[in-house]
Amino acid sequence: MMLHRPPPVADAGAGASFEAFVRAQGPLLHRTAWVLTRHEQDAQDLVQAALTKTWGAWDRIDEPVAYARRVVAHEFLTARRRRWAGEVPAAQVKPVERAVGGPERWDERLTLAAAVARLPRVQRAVVVLRFLDDLSVRQTAQALQISEGTVKSHTSRALAALRVDPHLHAVEHDEEDRP
Amino acid sequence: MTRHSESDLRAGLARLADDAPRFDADAAARAAVEGARPPRRWARPLAAACAAVLLVGGVGVAASVWPRPPEASTPAGREAGLTGRVWRLASSVRGGIPPTRVQGPAPTFSIVGDTLRLETGGGRRQVPVRVEAGRVRPELPPGPCSTAAAAACQSPDPVADFFAAAPAFTLRDGWVELSAAGRRLAFVDTGPVPPPKPATSAAGHRWVLTGAPQGVPAVIEGTRPASIAYDGADLLLDTGLNLYRFGARSSGESLEAGEGTTRALTQHGCGGRGLAPRECRAVVDRDEALQRMLFANVVGQRLEGGRWTLQDGWVFTDAGPVGAVAMPSPSAPAIDPALPVLLPTGAPPVASPGGRRSRYVGTVDVPAGGGRWTVPLHPRGVVQAVLVCPGGRRGGQRVAQASVADGERALSCGAQVALGFSAGGGADTLAVRARTAGARLAVFQDLEFDPGPAPAGPPAGWKPPWAHPEAGLPESGVARPSPGSAPAPVRLTVPAGGRVAVAQGGPSTLAFVVGGRLLDAGPVMSSLAPSRGGVADSTLWQSPPMVSGWNVRAFTPAGAEVPAGTPVEVTVVPSGDSAPAWAVGAAPAG
């Protein structure tokens, strides 16, 4: 029994252009997914799902970047809370959080990451798309497939939550105390 | 970053994004075109798919999974009955195994001859493997792995090497140690995952498998109380979400081969994730050429029901996997307010209708120089402190010295120290002198035996232990309770260095005392403090009886060990509710 359809048939030109697209946009999509998930393999999954679907629709989409970003956002928002998500088996002991940008900033990054992670998923996605990917309200609405008004309200609520976050507040004071 | 500035938020998010791991765009593009995820190490499939995971020759051959086949959502797919998931054989060595996809709810692996077989409810795929002496490797196909990248594909084989010698499990209180080929494995709860900043909540507990070979998950971070158990062959880590099994099998054995515990495990594998309970197992090594193999497998969600066995003092009951449950202490009385106390952490204790439990007291960071801590004791609790070093062992480097009631001992990473045993409860003081910072002491108590609702009596056909000569009790020197009388201590003389053989055919709790001190427990113990105590518990009526051996080591009041062969009087004290269904006997060394 044939269980799966064969991969999409595409000519060599399509394959080359898709590979070029992945080389150019893949790392950016991965950055977005990484900030959304803060989990290496979850981020890889988001990007890979986006790229696979993008390749499947490669011959009929006009804006592959927007399409891939929309898939990333959709996959992120629709990923159900799996019960096993609370466990992280790994082969090596790793630090709880990575911080490679220098010791002077790592506590700030961890604090910001935790604060962003505490946001509801839609607000988190709005914040990341708007302030990391620098999308407009309209582009964010298209990526998340919600209305522009909803994007604005989520943005407002997310920023309000970040402003009152006690840990960010502590960081702020730490910053102020620095010479 | 200031909290009011959107520009600072942009900058902060950009810095977060800069921390992103490296992204392999070429691999991602190729995988997208071929319709599959890129090969990856097996950690993800392990977590994601309740997947049976098979390590073949040190190469992780795992079942990766799509959430569902893309075709399933199409009319044709629905008509064809495409449900479940797509499993994909993967290798940690790119190109080592051709992409092989099978659809089905749960995979089963087996090695038959020179073929690795993956079977699911929806299909079967086979991958050729090459069997060498003591190891199995995927048969690498022509292509990248046969040319320039061949060296990368021929990864070392730590797993097979690791089990070149027969492994041995050693029970500890609260943890289990696996020794083989000069290496040691031990799962140790290192306590709550350190929060990134003070005053933030811990993310959960981190379980570290020390000394794990490459390719074996050494760290599991969870958010719930977990238990460590040992079913006589394998190490089980039950995090409350999943049940992890670590172990080794001899050639010809398989997980479903006649073990009640294993059947109970496999029957419930994969349950609770939207899938019907199905077998989710790894059938390991049916090839005689492969002597032993370390495997790790998410057997399934934490089990409910099923019949369980009682082995080596670790309890499995009909009510579920009890084992040794590491859980927070409900109360930790501080005896000396001047000393910091290992405070209880985590969730409240989980009720267990029967079984022996180890209670996780807490974890304390040992600063450079050391410190002193008050450790609450339990009336029947033997406290074990395990020295855990970040990043695993440091080549056996001794980093700390622990001072307990009977003297000072040097501790290496992963080593344990037995603290006092207090029949009246109270507390003990643990003093640690550390050469370096970074070590951590995880403290466990082997807690009280809670018999729960005891069975009314033995089942039909039950025979007492002394009616089972095959149980291995010595023919002479056997002591046993008098039927119909109240539980009372019995005494026997055992040569120092010998063993006390214990057979328990019914619910009973036996404490062993020699010279006013309790015996050492377990088949392999070393460097134990004289105050180390031992209690044998049994919760079940069973025939033939559960037999265990207890080493006899006696010490002078000054702490010197009594020479081997010296007659030592051993007193066996049964608890008041012990059934007269046990027997003890003296056995010589060996």
Coordinates of C-alpha atoms in Angstrom, one line a residue, chain B residues 85 119 131 150 214 247 366 451 504 576:
Chain B
R85 CA 1.9 9.1 12.8
E119 CA 7.3 -2.5 12.7
V131 CA 26.9 -7.4 12.9
A150 CA 33.3 7.7 5.9
Q214 CA 27.9 9.0 24.6
G247 CA 19.4 -1.0 31.4
V366 CA 28.6 23.2 48.9
P451 CA 2.4 -1.4 54.8
Q504 CA 10.3 -13.2 52.9
G576 CA 4.9 -5.8 65.1

